CSV table of C-alpha atoms in Angstrom, one decimal:
chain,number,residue,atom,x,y,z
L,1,UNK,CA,0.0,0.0,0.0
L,2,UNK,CA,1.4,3.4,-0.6
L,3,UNK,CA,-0.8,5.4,1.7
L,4,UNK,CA,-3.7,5.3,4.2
L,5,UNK,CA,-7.2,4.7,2.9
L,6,UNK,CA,-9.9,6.7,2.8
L,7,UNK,CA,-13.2,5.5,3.6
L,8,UNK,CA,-16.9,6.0,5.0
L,9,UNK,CA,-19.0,4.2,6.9
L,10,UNK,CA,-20.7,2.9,3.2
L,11,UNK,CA,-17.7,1.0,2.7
L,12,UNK,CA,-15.8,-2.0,3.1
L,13,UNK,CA,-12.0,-2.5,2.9
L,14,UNK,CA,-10.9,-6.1,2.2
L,15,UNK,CA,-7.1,-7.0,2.5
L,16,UNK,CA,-5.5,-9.7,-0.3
L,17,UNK,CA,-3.3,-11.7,1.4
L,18,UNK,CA,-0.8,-12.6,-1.5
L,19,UNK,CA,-1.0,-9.3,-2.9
L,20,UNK,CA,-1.0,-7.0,-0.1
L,21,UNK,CA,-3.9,-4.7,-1.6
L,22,UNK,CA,-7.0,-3.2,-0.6
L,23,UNK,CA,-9.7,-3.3,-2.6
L,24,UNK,CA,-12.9,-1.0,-0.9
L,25,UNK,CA,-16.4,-2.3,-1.7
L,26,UNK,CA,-19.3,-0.7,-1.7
L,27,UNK,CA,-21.6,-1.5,1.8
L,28,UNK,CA,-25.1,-3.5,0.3
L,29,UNK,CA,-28.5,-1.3,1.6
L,30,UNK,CA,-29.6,-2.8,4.7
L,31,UNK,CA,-26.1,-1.7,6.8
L,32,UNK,CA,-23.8,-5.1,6.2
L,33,UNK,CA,-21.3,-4.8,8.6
L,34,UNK,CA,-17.6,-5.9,7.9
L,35,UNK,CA,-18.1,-9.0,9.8
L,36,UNK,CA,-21.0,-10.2,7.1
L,37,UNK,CA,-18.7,-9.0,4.0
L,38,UNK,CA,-15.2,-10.3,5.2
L,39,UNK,CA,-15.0,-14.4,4.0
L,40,UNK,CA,-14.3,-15.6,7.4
L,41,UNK,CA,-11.3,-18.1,5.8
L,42,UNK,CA,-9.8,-15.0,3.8
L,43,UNK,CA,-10.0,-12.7,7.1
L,44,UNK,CA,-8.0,-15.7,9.0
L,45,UNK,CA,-5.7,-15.7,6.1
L,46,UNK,CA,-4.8,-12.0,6.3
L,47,UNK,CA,-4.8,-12.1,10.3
L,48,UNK,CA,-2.1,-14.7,10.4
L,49,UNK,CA,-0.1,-12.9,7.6
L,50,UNK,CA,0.3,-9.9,9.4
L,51,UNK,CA,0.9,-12.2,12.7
L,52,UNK,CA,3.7,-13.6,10.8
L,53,UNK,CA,5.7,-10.3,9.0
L,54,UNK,CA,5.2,-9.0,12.8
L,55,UNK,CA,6.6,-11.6,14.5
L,56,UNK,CA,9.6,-11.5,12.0
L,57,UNK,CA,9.9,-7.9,12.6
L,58,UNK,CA,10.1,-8.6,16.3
L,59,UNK,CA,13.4,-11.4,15.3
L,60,UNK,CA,14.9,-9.2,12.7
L,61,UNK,CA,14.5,-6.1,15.0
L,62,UNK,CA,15.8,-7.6,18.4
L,63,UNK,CA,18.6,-9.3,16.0
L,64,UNK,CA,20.0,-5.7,14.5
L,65,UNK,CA,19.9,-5.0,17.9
L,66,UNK,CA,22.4,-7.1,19.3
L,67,UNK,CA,24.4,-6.3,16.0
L,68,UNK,CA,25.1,-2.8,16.8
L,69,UNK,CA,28.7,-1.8,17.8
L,70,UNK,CA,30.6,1.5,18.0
L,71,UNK,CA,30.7,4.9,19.9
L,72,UNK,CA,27.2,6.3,19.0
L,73,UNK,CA,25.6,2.8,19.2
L,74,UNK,CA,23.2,3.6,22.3
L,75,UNK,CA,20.5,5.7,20.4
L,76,UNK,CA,20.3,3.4,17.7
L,77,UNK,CA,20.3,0.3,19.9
L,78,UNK,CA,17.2,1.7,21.7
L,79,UNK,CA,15.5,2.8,18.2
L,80,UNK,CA,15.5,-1.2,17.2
L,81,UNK,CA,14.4,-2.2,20.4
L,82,UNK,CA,11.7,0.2,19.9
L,83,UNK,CA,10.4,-1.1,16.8
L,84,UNK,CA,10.8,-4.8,18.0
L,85,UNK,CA,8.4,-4.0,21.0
L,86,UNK,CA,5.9,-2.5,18.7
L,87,UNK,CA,6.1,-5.2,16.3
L,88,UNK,CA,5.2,-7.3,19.2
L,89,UNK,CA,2.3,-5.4,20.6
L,90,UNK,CA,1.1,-5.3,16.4
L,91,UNK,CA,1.3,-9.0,16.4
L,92,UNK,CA,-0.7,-9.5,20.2
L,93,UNK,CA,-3.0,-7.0,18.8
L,94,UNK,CA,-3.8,-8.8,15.4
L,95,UNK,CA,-3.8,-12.6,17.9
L,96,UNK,CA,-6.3,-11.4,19.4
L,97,UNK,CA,-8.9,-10.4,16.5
């Protein structure tokens, strides 16, 4: 994706997995919620996706970490560890949907 999406509440985003792109469809009359659009397979597809690149994130991260050498290493050190805590609490976050 190159940017955030814009929607309403008329609309429904759906996430390909393989692809990584949103495609926003048009809610039916009768208020469908995103629960009634979403496939429940494809929506446990894309959930363990993003589980997956977060949980790498939190390896690769907390790897660059350890990695890190030299006078000015402190800030940066702390930067990565940053991210891999965030790419944990993104990958509790999507566990739990």
């Amino acid at each position: 994706m190159t940017g955030p999406i814009a929607m309403n509440h008329a609309s429904v985003a759906i996430l390909a997995p393989d692809e990584m792109q949103v495609t926003v469809l048009p809610r039916r009359k009768g208020g469908m919620n995103m629960t009634q659009a979403l496939d429940r397979n494809a929506t446990i597809s894309i959930l363990n996706r993003i589980l997956e690149l977060e949980l790498a994130g939190v390896v690769r991260y907390t790897h660059y970490a350890l990695m890190v050498y030299g006078y000015s290493r402190i800030p940066i050190v702390g930067w990565l560890n940053t991210q891999a805590d965030e790419s944990l609490l993104h990958a509790r976050q999507a566990g739990e949907l």
